[in-house]
PDB file of C-alpha atoms and ligand atoms in Angstrom:
ATOM      1  CA  ASN A   1     -17.340  57.062 -22.142  1.00 62.00           C
ATOM      2  CA  PHE A   2     -20.486  58.671 -20.770  1.00 69.00           C
ATOM      3  CA  ILE A   3     -20.046  61.126 -23.629  1.00 81.00           C
ATOM      4  CA  SER A   4     -21.614  59.905 -26.870  1.00 82.00           C
ATOM      5  CA  ALA A   5     -19.615  62.180 -29.179  1.00 87.00           C
ATOM      6  CA  VAL A   6     -16.824  64.728 -29.187  1.00 91.00           C
ATOM      7  CA  VAL A   7     -16.313  66.403 -32.549  1.00 94.00           C
ATOM      8  CA  PRO A   8     -14.123  69.336 -33.576  1.00 93.00           C
ATOM      9  CA  PRO A   9     -15.938  72.061 -35.561  1.00 88.00           C
ATOM     10  CA  GLY A  10     -14.448  71.245 -38.949  1.00 88.00           C
ATOM     11  CA  GLU A  11     -15.488  67.601 -38.718  1.00 94.00           C
ATOM     12  CA  ILE A  12     -19.142  67.843 -37.792  1.00 94.00           C
ATOM     13  CA  GLY A  13     -20.243  67.801 -41.404  1.00 95.00           C
ATOM     14  CA  VAL A  14     -23.512  69.716 -40.947  1.00 96.00           C
ATOM     15  CA  LYS A  15     -24.103  73.421 -41.394  1.00 96.00           C
ATOM     16  CA  PHE A  16     -27.201  75.607 -41.276  1.00 97.00           C
ATOM     17  CA  ASP A  17     -27.635  75.399 -45.062  1.00 96.00           C
ATOM     18  CA  ASP A  18     -28.067  71.615 -44.797  1.00 96.00           C
ATOM     19  CA  ILE A  19     -31.128  72.147 -42.631  1.00 97.00           C
ATOM     20  CA  GLY A  20     -34.348  72.876 -44.484  1.00 95.00           C
ATOM     21  CA  ALA A  21     -36.757  75.490 -43.114  1.00 95.00           C
ATOM     22  CA  LEU A  22     -36.459  76.411 -39.392  1.00 96.00           C
ATOM     23  CA  GLU A  23     -35.266  79.881 -40.433  1.00 96.00           C
ATOM     24  CA  GLU A  24     -36.502  81.559 -37.238  1.00 96.00           C
ATOM     25  CA  VAL A  25     -34.741  78.966 -35.116  1.00 97.00           C
ATOM     26  CA  LYS A  26     -31.496  79.522 -36.996  1.00 98.00           C
ATOM     27  CA  THR A  27     -31.823  83.305 -36.530  1.00 97.00           C
ATOM     28  CA  ALA A  28     -32.422  82.893 -32.799  1.00 96.00           C
ATOM     29  CA  LEU A  29     -29.417  80.589 -32.452  1.00 97.00           C
ATOM     30  CA  HIS A  30     -27.310  83.065 -34.369  1.00 96.00           C
ATOM     31  CA  GLU A  31     -28.134  85.853 -31.925  1.00 93.00           C
ATOM     32  CA  LEU A  32     -28.011  83.783 -28.766  1.00 92.00           C
ATOM     33  CA  ALA A  33     -25.072  81.517 -29.395  1.00 93.00           C
ATOM     34  CA  ILE A  34     -23.054  82.171 -32.533  1.00 94.00           C
ATOM     35  CA  LEU A  35     -22.508  85.899 -32.076  1.00 92.00           C
ATOM     36  CA  PRO A  36     -21.481  85.674 -28.388  1.00 89.00           C
ATOM     37  CA  MET A  37     -18.984  82.938 -29.254  1.00 90.00           C
ATOM     38  CA  LYS A  38     -17.572  84.559 -32.358  1.00 90.00           C
ATOM     39  CA  ARG A  39     -17.744  88.196 -31.274  1.00 89.00           C
ATOM     40  CA  PRO A  40     -17.398  88.134 -27.461  1.00 85.00           C
ATOM     41  CA  GLU A  41     -16.225  91.755 -27.434  1.00 86.00           C
ATOM     42  CA  LEU A  42     -19.761  92.846 -28.385  1.00 86.00           C
ATOM     43  CA  PHE A  43     -21.192  91.180 -25.273  1.00 82.00           C
ATOM     44  CA  SER A  44     -18.710  92.230 -22.637  1.00 77.00           C
ATOM     45  CA  ARG A  45     -19.967  95.708 -21.830  1.00 77.00           C
ATOM     46  CA  GLY A  46     -22.886  96.570 -19.574  1.00 73.00           C
ATOM     47  CA  ASN A  47     -25.340  94.115 -18.148  1.00 72.00           C
ATOM     48  CA  LEU A  48     -28.035  93.852 -20.750  1.00 74.00           C
ATOM     49  CA  LEU A  49     -26.247  91.775 -23.322  1.00 78.00           C
ATOM     50  CA  ARG A  50     -24.893  88.850 -21.402  1.00 77.00           C
ATOM     51  CA  PRO A  51     -24.323  85.574 -23.210  1.00 78.00           C
ATOM     52  CA  THR A  52     -26.751  82.918 -22.084  1.00 83.00           C
ATOM     53  CA  LYS A  53     -25.513  79.821 -20.253  1.00 80.00           C
ATOM     54  CA  GLY A  54     -28.224  77.589 -21.562  1.00 90.00           C
ATOM     55  CA  ILE A  55     -30.682  77.159 -24.394  1.00 95.00           C
ATOM     56  CA  LEU A  56     -33.489  74.626 -24.620  1.00 96.00           C
ATOM     57  CA  LEU A  57     -34.704  73.250 -27.943  1.00 97.00           C
ATOM     58  CA  PHE A  58     -38.086  71.619 -27.555  1.00 96.00           C
ATOM     59  CA  GLY A  59     -40.608  70.131 -29.914  1.00 96.00           C
ATOM     60  CA  PRO A  60     -41.844  66.878 -31.456  1.00 97.00           C
ATOM     61  CA  PRO A  61     -39.414  64.038 -32.279  1.00 97.00           C
ATOM     62  CA  GLY A  62     -37.534  64.133 -35.560  1.00 97.00           C
ATOM     63  CA  THR A  63     -37.862  67.872 -36.159  1.00 98.00           C
ATOM     64  CA  GLY A  64     -34.106  68.439 -36.373  1.00 97.00           C
ATOM     65  CA  LYS A  65     -33.067  69.392 -32.833  1.00 98.00           C
ATOM     66  CA  THR A  66     -29.938  67.223 -32.873  1.00 97.00           C
ATOM     67  CA  LEU A  67     -29.121  68.406 -36.380  1.00 97.00           C
ATOM     68  CA  LEU A  68     -29.470  72.053 -35.281  1.00 98.00           C
ATOM     69  CA  ALA A  69     -27.151  71.458 -32.323  1.00 97.00           C
ATOM     70  CA  LYS A  70     -24.463  70.003 -34.578  1.00 97.00           C
ATOM     71  CA  ALA A  71     -24.835  72.715 -37.201  1.00 97.00           C
ATOM     72  CA  LEU A  72     -24.689  75.345 -34.467  1.00 97.00           C
ATOM     73  CA  ALA A  73     -21.284  74.041 -33.400  1.00 97.00           C
ATOM     74  CA  THR A  74     -20.060  74.249 -37.006  1.00 97.00           C
ATOM     75  CA  GLU A  75     -21.369  77.776 -37.453  1.00 97.00           C
ATOM     76  CA  ALA A  76     -19.957  78.965 -34.122  1.00 95.00           C
ATOM     77  CA  GLY A  77     -16.588  77.316 -34.783  1.00 95.00           C
ATOM     78  CA  ALA A  78     -17.022  75.397 -31.516  1.00 95.00           C
ATOM     79  CA  ASN A  79     -16.268  71.849 -30.461  1.00 96.00           C
ATOM     80  CA  PHE A  80     -19.292  69.614 -30.014  1.00 97.00           C
ATOM     81  CA  ILE A  81     -19.837  67.341 -27.042  1.00 95.00           C
ATOM     82  CA  SER A  82     -22.953  65.235 -26.927  1.00 94.00           C
ATOM     83  CA  ILE A  83     -24.383  63.405 -23.939  1.00 91.00           C
ATOM     84  CA  THR A  84     -27.705  61.642 -23.548  1.00 85.00           C
ATOM     85  CA  GLY A  85     -29.693  62.198 -20.388  1.00 79.00           C
ATOM     86  CA  SER A  86     -31.108  58.713 -20.143  1.00 75.00           C
ATOM     87  CA  THR A  87     -27.695  57.059 -20.660  1.00 73.00           C
ATOM     88  CA  LEU A  88     -26.170  59.140 -17.911  1.00 72.00           C
ATOM     89  CA  THR A  89     -28.823  58.310 -15.368  1.00 67.00           C
ATOM     90  CA  SER A  90     -29.260  54.647 -16.264  1.00 65.00           C
ATOM     91  CA  LYS A  91     -25.594  53.642 -16.543  1.00 62.00           C
ATOM     92  CA  TRP A  92     -23.875  55.729 -13.951  1.00 61.00           C
ATOM     93  CA  PHE A  93     -24.991  54.853 -10.516  1.00 61.00           C
ATOM     94  CA  GLY A  94     -21.463  55.514  -9.345  1.00 65.00           C
ATOM     95  CA  ASP A  95     -19.896  58.761  -8.407  1.00 72.00           C
ATOM     96  CA  ALA A  96     -22.127  61.514  -9.734  1.00 73.00           C
ATOM     97  CA  GLU A  97     -19.838  64.210  -8.429  1.00 77.00           C
ATOM     98  CA  LYS A  98     -16.724  62.831 -10.108  1.00 81.00           C
ATOM     99  CA  LEU A  99     -18.580  62.313 -13.342  1.00 82.00           C
ATOM    100  CA  THR A 100     -19.996  65.818 -13.607  1.00 85.00           C
ATOM    101  CA  LYS A 101     -16.698  67.374 -12.576  1.00 86.00           C
ATOM    102  CA  ALA A 102     -14.963  65.359 -15.283  1.00 86.00           C
ATOM    103  CA  LEU A 103     -17.532  66.470 -17.845  1.00 89.00           C
ATOM    104  CA  PHE A 104     -17.313  70.157 -16.998  1.00 91.00           C
ATOM    105  CA  SER A 105     -13.527  70.222 -16.765  1.00 90.00           C
ATOM    106  CA  PHE A 106     -13.329  68.399 -20.097  1.00 91.00           C
ATOM    107  CA  ALA A 107     -15.716  70.979 -21.564  1.00 92.00           C
ATOM    108  CA  SER A 108     -13.603  73.880 -20.245  1.00 90.00           C
ATOM    109  CA  LYS A 109     -10.568  72.424 -21.940  1.00 92.00           C
ATOM    110  CA  LEU A 110     -12.439  72.193 -25.235  1.00 93.00           C
ATOM    111  CA  ALA A 111     -13.963  75.685 -25.077  1.00 91.00           C
ATOM    112  CA  PRO A 112     -15.427  77.186 -27.172  1.00 92.00           C
ATOM    113  CA  VAL A 113     -17.766  74.229 -26.940  1.00 95.00           C
ATOM    114  CA  ILE A 114     -21.418  73.306 -27.313  1.00 95.00           C
ATOM    115  CA  VAL A 115     -22.448  70.678 -24.752  1.00 95.00           C
ATOM    116  CA  PHE A 116     -25.544  69.076 -26.217  1.00 96.00           C
ATOM    117  CA  VAL A 117     -27.727  67.259 -23.686  1.00 94.00           C
ATOM    118  CA  ASP A 118     -30.261  65.176 -25.585  1.00 93.00           C
ATOM    119  CA  GLU A 119     -33.290  63.970 -23.593  1.00 90.00           C
ATOM    120  CA  VAL A 120     -32.445  66.626 -21.047  1.00 91.00           C
ATOM    121  CA  ASP A 121     -35.703  65.753 -19.272  1.00 86.00           C
ATOM    122  CA  SER A 122     -34.363  62.387 -18.105  1.00 81.00           C
ATOM    123  CA  LEU A 123     -31.250  63.957 -16.613  1.00 80.00           C
ATOM    124  CA  LEU A 124     -32.799  67.130 -15.317  1.00 77.00           C
ATOM    125  CA  GLY A 125     -36.481  66.263 -15.201  1.00 71.00           C
ATOM    126  CA  ALA A 126     -38.973  67.131 -12.501  1.00 65.00           C
ATOM    127  CA  ARG A 127     -38.132  65.764  -9.101  1.00 59.00           C
ATOM    128  CA  GLY A 128     -39.692  62.370  -8.892  1.00 55.00           C
ATOM    129  CA  GLY A 129     -40.530  62.496  -5.198  1.00 53.00           C
ATOM    130  CA  GLY A 130     -40.104  59.273  -3.273  1.00 53.00           C
ATOM    131  CA  PHE A 131     -39.978  57.162  -6.415  1.00 55.00           C
ATOM    132  CA  GLU A 132     -36.952  58.821  -7.872  1.00 61.00           C
ATOM    133  CA  HIS A 133     -33.732  56.881  -7.889  1.00 70.00           C
ATOM    134  CA  GLU A 134     -31.215  58.338  -5.497  1.00 75.00           C
ATOM    135  CA  ALA A 135     -28.488  58.232  -8.178  1.00 72.00           C
ATOM    136  CA  THR A 136     -30.626  60.275 -10.573  1.00 76.00           C
ATOM    137  CA  ARG A 137     -31.272  62.887  -7.934  1.00 80.00           C
ATOM    138  CA  ARG A 138     -27.579  63.171  -7.068  1.00 81.00           C
ATOM    139  CA  MET A 139     -26.564  63.369 -10.701  1.00 81.00           C
ATOM    140  CA  ARG A 140     -29.014  66.164 -11.343  1.00 84.00           C
ATOM    141  CA  ASN A 141     -27.927  68.152  -8.316  1.00 86.00           C
ATOM    142  CA  GLU A 142     -24.271  67.758  -9.216  1.00 87.00           C
ATOM    143  CA  PHE A 143     -24.914  68.733 -12.798  1.00 88.00           C
ATOM    144  CA  MET A 144     -26.756  71.889 -11.773  1.00 88.00           C
ATOM    145  CA  ALA A 145     -24.075  72.820  -9.234  1.00 89.00           C
ATOM    146  CA  ALA A 146     -21.302  72.422 -11.805  1.00 89.00           C
ATOM    147  CA  TRP A 147     -23.327  74.407 -14.294  1.00 88.00           C
ATOM    148  CA  ASP A 148     -23.862  77.226 -11.785  1.00 87.00           C
ATOM    149  CA  GLY A 149     -20.169  77.092 -11.023  1.00 85.00           C
ATOM    150  CA  LEU A 150     -19.169  78.034 -14.554  1.00 81.00           C
ATOM    151  CA  ARG A 151     -17.448  81.350 -14.239  1.00 71.00           C
ATOM    152  CA  SER A 152     -18.994  84.047 -16.374  1.00 64.00           C
ATOM    153  CA  LYS A 153     -15.799  84.190 -18.403  1.00 65.00           C
ATOM    154  CA  ASP A 154     -16.304  80.512 -19.269  1.00 67.00           C
ATOM    155  CA  SER A 155     -19.998  80.798 -19.880  1.00 64.00           C
ATOM    156  CA  GLN A 156     -19.229  82.855 -22.945  1.00 71.00           C
ATOM    157  CA  ARG A 157     -17.400  79.875 -24.358  1.00 88.00           C
ATOM    158  CA  ILE A 158     -19.345  76.919 -22.938  1.00 92.00           C
ATOM    159  CA  LEU A 159     -22.955  76.631 -23.942  1.00 93.00           C
ATOM    160  CA  ILE A 160     -25.275  73.956 -22.592  1.00 93.00           C
ATOM    161  CA  LEU A 161     -27.869  73.170 -25.232  1.00 95.00           C
ATOM    162  CA  GLY A 162     -30.628  70.898 -23.988  1.00 95.00           C
ATOM    163  CA  ALA A 163     -33.184  69.155 -26.189  1.00 96.00           C
ATOM    164  CA  THR A 164     -36.429  67.503 -25.220  1.00 94.00           C
ATOM    165  CA  ASN A 165     -39.727  66.239 -26.592  1.00 93.00           C
ATOM    166  CA  ARG A 166     -41.198  66.563 -23.099  1.00 90.00           C
ATOM    167  CA  PRO A 167     -40.671  70.142 -21.908  1.00 88.00           C
ATOM    168  CA  PHE A 168     -43.419  69.796 -19.305  1.00 86.00           C
ATOM    169  CA  ASP A 169     -41.286  67.263 -17.451  1.00 83.00           C
ATOM    170  CA  LEU A 170     -38.632  69.856 -16.707  1.00 86.00           C
ATOM    171  CA  ASP A 171     -38.788  71.453 -13.303  1.00 81.00           C
ATOM    172  CA  ASP A 172     -38.452  75.143 -12.426  1.00 85.00           C
ATOM    173  CA  ALA A 173     -34.823  74.845 -11.378  1.00 83.00           C
ATOM    174  CA  VAL A 174     -33.910  73.610 -14.850  1.00 84.00           C
ATOM    175  CA  ILE A 175     -36.135  76.047 -16.682  1.00 85.00           C
ATOM    176  CA  ARG A 176     -34.359  78.877 -14.846  1.00 85.00           C
ATOM    177  CA  ARG A 177     -30.998  77.620 -16.069  1.00 86.00           C
ATOM    178  CA  LEU A 178     -32.255  77.348 -19.629  1.00 89.00           C
ATOM    179  CA  PRO A 179     -33.580  80.876 -19.936  1.00 85.00           C
ATOM    180  CA  ARG A 180     -33.770  80.759 -23.698  1.00 91.00           C
ATOM    181  CA  ARG A 181     -36.274  78.270 -24.987  1.00 94.00           C
ATOM    182  CA  ILE A 182     -36.846  77.689 -28.676  1.00 96.00           C
ATOM    183  CA  TYR A 183     -39.729  75.724 -30.107  1.00 97.00           C
ATOM    184  CA  VAL A 184     -38.783  73.475 -33.019  1.00 98.00           C
ATOM    185  CA  ASP A 185     -42.078  72.829 -34.740  1.00 96.00           C
ATOM    186  CA  LEU A 186     -43.240  70.288 -37.310  1.00 98.00           C
ATOM    187  CA  PRO A 187     -42.856  71.774 -40.806  1.00 98.00           C
ATOM    188  CA  ASP A 188     -45.868  73.150 -42.693  1.00 98.00           C
ATOM    189  CA  ALA A 189     -46.287  72.383 -46.434  1.00 98.00           C
ATOM    190  CA  ASP A 190     -43.925  75.119 -47.634  1.00 97.00           C
ATOM    191  CA  ASN A 191     -41.281  74.085 -45.143  1.00 98.00           C
ATOM    192  CA  ARG A 192     -41.731  70.396 -46.036  1.00 98.00           C
ATOM    193  CA  SER A 193     -41.076  71.421 -49.603  1.00 98.00           C
ATOM    194  CA  LYS A 194     -37.826  73.159 -48.570  1.00 97.00           C
ATOM    195  CA  ILE A 195     -36.695  70.102 -46.608  1.00 98.00           C
ATOM    196  CA  LEU A 196     -37.595  67.723 -49.462  1.00 98.00           C
ATOM    197  CA  LYS A 197     -35.598  69.858 -51.898  1.00 97.00           C
ATOM    198  CA  ILE A 198     -32.505  69.344 -49.756  1.00 97.00           C
ATOM    199  CA  PHE A 199     -32.993  65.574 -49.668  1.00 97.00           C
ATOM    200  CA  LEU A 200     -33.702  65.352 -53.398  1.00 97.00           C
ATOM    201  CA  ALA A 201     -31.043  67.803 -54.594  1.00 95.00           C
ATOM    202  CA  LYS A 202     -28.746  65.070 -55.836  1.00 94.00           C
ATOM    203  CA  GLU A 203     -31.358  62.463 -56.770  1.00 96.00           C
ATOM    204  CA  ASN A 204     -32.417  61.530 -60.250  1.00 95.00           C
ATOM    205  CA  VAL A 205     -36.087  62.558 -60.352  1.00 97.00           C
ATOM    206  CA  GLU A 206     -38.430  62.611 -63.341  1.00 96.00           C
ATOM    207  CA  PRO A 207     -38.551  65.843 -65.357  1.00 94.00           C
ATOM    208  CA  GLY A 208     -41.335  68.033 -63.982  1.00 93.00           C
ATOM    209  CA  PHE A 209     -41.315  66.261 -60.612  1.00 96.00           C
ATOM    210  CA  ASP A 210     -43.573  68.360 -58.411  1.00 96.00           C
ATOM    211  CA  VAL A 211     -41.996  68.695 -54.962  1.00 97.00           C
ATOM    212  CA  GLN A 212     -44.788  70.953 -53.742  1.00 97.00           C
ATOM    213  CA  SER A 213     -47.464  68.325 -54.354  1.00 96.00           C
ATOM    214  CA  LEU A 214     -45.367  65.793 -52.422  1.00 98.00           C
ATOM    215  CA  ALA A 215     -45.081  68.378 -49.641  1.00 98.00           C
ATOM    216  CA  ASN A 216     -48.858  68.844 -49.707  1.00 98.00           C
ATOM    217  CA  ALA A 217     -49.387  65.086 -49.453  1.00 97.00           C
ATOM    218  CA  THR A 218     -47.224  64.680 -46.342  1.00 98.00           C
ATOM    219  CA  GLU A 219     -49.162  66.598 -43.713  1.00 98.00           C
ATOM    220  CA  GLY A 220     -47.892  65.841 -40.200  1.00 97.00           C
ATOM    221  CA  TYR A 221     -44.509  64.492 -41.362  1.00 98.00           C
ATOM    222  CA  SER A 222     -41.403  65.577 -39.460  1.00 98.00           C
ATOM    223  CA  GLY A 223     -38.065  66.185 -41.206  1.00 98.00           C
ATOM    224  CA  SER A 224     -37.021  62.756 -40.074  1.00 98.00           C
ATOM    225  CA  ASP A 225     -40.233  61.164 -41.473  1.00 98.00           C
ATOM    226  CA  LEU A 226     -39.596  62.918 -44.793  1.00 98.00           C
ATOM    227  CA  LYS A 227     -36.069  61.575 -44.929  1.00 98.00           C
ATOM    228  CA  ASN A 228     -37.279  58.018 -44.278  1.00 98.00           C
ATOM    229  CA  LEU A 229     -39.926  58.432 -46.975  1.00 98.00           C
ATOM    230  CA  CYS A 230     -37.286  59.585 -49.487  1.00 98.00           C
ATOM    231  CA  ILE A 231     -35.057  56.623 -48.627  1.00 98.00           C
ATOM    232  CA  ALA A 232     -37.942  54.193 -49.100  1.00 98.00           C
ATOM    233  CA  ALA A 233     -38.925  55.804 -52.421  1.00 98.00           C
ATOM    234  CA  ALA A 234     -35.325  55.790 -53.689  1.00 97.00           C
ATOM    235  CA  TYR A 235     -35.211  52.056 -53.081  1.00 97.00           C
ATOM    236  CA  ARG A 236     -38.111  51.265 -55.407  1.00 97.00           C
ATOM    237  CA  PRO A 237     -36.208  51.552 -58.722  1.00 95.00           C
ATOM    238  CA  VAL A 238     -33.418  49.479 -57.167  1.00 94.00           C
ATOM    239  CA  GLN A 239     -35.871  46.781 -56.148  1.00 95.00           C
ATOM    240  CA  GLU A 240     -37.429  46.758 -59.631  1.00 93.00           C
ATOM    241  CA  LEU A 241     -34.043  46.306 -61.236  1.00 91.00           C
ATOM    242  CA  LEU A 242     -33.162  43.491 -58.876  1.00 90.00           C
ATOM    243  CA  ASP A 243     -36.504  41.800 -59.656  1.00 90.00           C
ATOM    244  CA  GLU A 244     -35.844  42.080 -63.383  1.00 87.00           C
ATOM    245  CA  GLU A 245     -32.384  40.631 -62.975  1.00 85.00           C
ATOM    246  CA  LYS A 246     -33.821  37.752 -61.008  1.00 86.00           C
ATOM    247  CA  LYS A 247     -36.285  37.000 -63.798  1.00 85.00           C
ATOM    248  CA  GLY A 248     -33.373  37.111 -66.229  1.00 80.00           C
ATOM    249  CA  LYS A 249     -34.911  40.022 -68.087  1.00 69.00           C
ATOM    250  CA  SER A 250     -31.927  42.258 -67.631  1.00 63.00           C
ATOM    251  CA  CYS A 251     -28.304  41.370 -67.459  1.00 63.00           C
ATOM    252  CA  ASP A 252     -26.813  44.756 -68.176  1.00 67.00           C
ATOM    253  CA  THR A 253     -23.328  45.047 -66.806  1.00 72.00           C
ATOM    254  CA  THR A 254     -23.900  48.725 -66.075  1.00 75.00           C
ATOM    255  CA  PRO A 255     -27.590  48.850 -65.211  1.00 78.00           C
ATOM    256  CA  THR A 256     -29.264  52.252 -65.143  1.00 86.00           C
ATOM    257  CA  LEU A 257     -31.902  53.028 -62.608  1.00 91.00           C
ATOM    258  CA  ARG A 258     -35.043  54.779 -63.772  1.00 94.00           C
ATOM    259  CA  PRO A 259     -35.705  58.257 -62.358  1.00 96.00           C
ATOM    260  CA  LEU A 260     -37.896  58.621 -59.286  1.00 97.00           C
ATOM    261  CA  SER A 261     -41.545  59.473 -59.850  1.00 97.00           C
ATOM    262  CA  LEU A 262     -44.050  61.071 -57.502  1.00 97.00           C
ATOM    263  CA  ASP A 263     -45.781  57.705 -57.372  1.00 96.00           C
ATOM    264  CA  ASP A 264     -42.671  56.123 -55.787  1.00 97.00           C
ATOM    265  CA  PHE A 265     -43.165  58.443 -52.836  1.00 97.00           C
ATOM    266  CA  ILE A 266     -46.914  58.034 -52.604  1.00 96.00           C
ATOM    267  CA  GLN A 267     -46.542  54.228 -52.715  1.00 96.00           C
ATOM    268  CA  SER A 268     -43.894  54.377 -49.994  1.00 96.00           C
ATOM    269  CA  LYS A 269     -46.074  56.276 -47.538  1.00 93.00           C
TER     270      LYS A 269
HETATM  271  P1  ATP B 301     -35.519  63.442 -31.461  1.00 80.10           P
HETATM  272  O1  ATP B 301     -36.317  64.433 -30.666  1.00 80.10           O
HETATM  273  O2  ATP B 301     -36.284  62.209 -31.823  1.00 80.10           O
HETATM  274  O3  ATP B 301     -34.130  63.193 -30.925  1.00 80.10           O
HETATM  275  P2  ATP B 301     -34.582  65.444 -33.281  1.00 80.10           P
HETATM  276  O4  ATP B 301     -35.530  66.591 -33.236  1.00 80.10           O
HETATM  277  O5  ATP B 301     -33.290  65.572 -32.546  1.00 80.10           O
HETATM  278  O6  ATP B 301     -35.321  64.106 -32.892  1.00 80.10           O
HETATM  279  P3  ATP B 301     -32.950  64.896 -35.531  1.00 80.10           P
HETATM  280  O7  ATP B 301     -32.317  63.704 -34.898  1.00 80.10           O
HETATM  281  O8  ATP B 301     -32.160  66.139 -35.614  1.00 80.10           O
HETATM  282  O9  ATP B 301     -34.313  65.190 -34.817  1.00 80.10           O
HETATM  283  O10 ATP B 301     -33.486  64.541 -36.987  1.00 80.10           O
HETATM  284  C1  ATP B 301     -33.406  63.233 -37.495  1.00 80.10           C
HETATM  285  C2  ATP B 301     -32.990  63.294 -38.951  1.00 80.10           C
HETATM  286  O11 ATP B 301     -34.042  63.888 -39.700  1.00 80.10           O
HETATM  287  C3  ATP B 301     -31.780  64.176 -39.205  1.00 80.10           C
HETATM  288  O12 ATP B 301     -30.576  63.465 -39.120  1.00 80.10           O
HETATM  289  C4  ATP B 301     -32.022  64.651 -40.612  1.00 80.10           C
HETATM  290  O13 ATP B 301     -31.589  63.700 -41.530  1.00 80.10           O
HETATM  291  C5  ATP B 301     -33.523  64.720 -40.708  1.00 80.10           C
HETATM  292  N1  ATP B 301     -34.077  66.082 -40.516  1.00 80.10           N
HETATM  293  C6  ATP B 301     -34.951  66.474 -39.563  1.00 80.10           C
HETATM  294  N2  ATP B 301     -35.309  67.756 -39.727  1.00 80.10           N
HETATM  295  C7  ATP B 301     -34.630  68.205 -40.807  1.00 80.10           C
HETATM  296  C8  ATP B 301     -34.566  69.470 -41.498  1.00 80.10           C
HETATM  297  N3  ATP B 301     -35.287  70.518 -41.094  1.00 80.10           N
HETATM  298  N4  ATP B 301     -33.746  69.565 -42.582  1.00 80.10           N
HETATM  299  C9  ATP B 301     -33.025  68.507 -42.998  1.00 80.10           C
HETATM  300  N5  ATP B 301     -33.037  67.293 -42.384  1.00 80.10           N
HETATM  301  C10 ATP B 301     -33.837  67.134 -41.330  1.00 80.10           C
END
């Protein structure tokens, strides 16, 4: 139970098309992870094209790193295992060696598999000198040893995908094991518009609703911020209806909600 999720590929419920923008990230993941898993025969000759053992996704919070990891597993037809760095180091002061062995042998059994390590900095962060907890240090060393111990045959089918908001906290030993690093940036206005279109695809919005002007008005918002904004805006017509019912103005048995206006979003900011 140090693993927060184990999901087979058909049950993850997220694919690349559900993720707005981030096209370059998706292309990179396709080349680095999906192709080697789906077409291993293309990567078995010579030395230049070797599948990578590790990829790091880094960037601000809420930009879709976890979502990308899940969708990657769907697209690669791989199982998905998720662990959280801070949970591992804070809860498991016990036998680091047993724990990592269990994790890696479990992963081998589930291969092809994506092992997603969220907050990878807290598990594999820079050595904390004298202040570092002994258990954290042992866990990290065991994790790296088990990772190095993956036979190259396995590495084609077991991918460690780390995510962090604090890439500068990772030390050289970790950076070396995550040779492919992909920056997941905050969306610009055009990309915010693409993300908003996904969230609003099934919503009842006013005719002529201008997604681009909402995108322009949400500078600095992450994908996650945009989703929260949409949820808050979608609640406004519900709240209005409830208020009307309370005042006794409406007692429709099948009440209809008014469509969402741009103002609902602006007021919810
Ligand atoms: P953190 O670094 O805080 O863990 P994260 O980068 O892993 O964040 P996610 O957890 O993947 O971010 O994103 C949170 C939620 O925001 C997602 O479940 C999804 O609903 C939404 N989201 C973020 N980015 C996108 C996007 N590009 N397209 C669609 N939804 C998105």
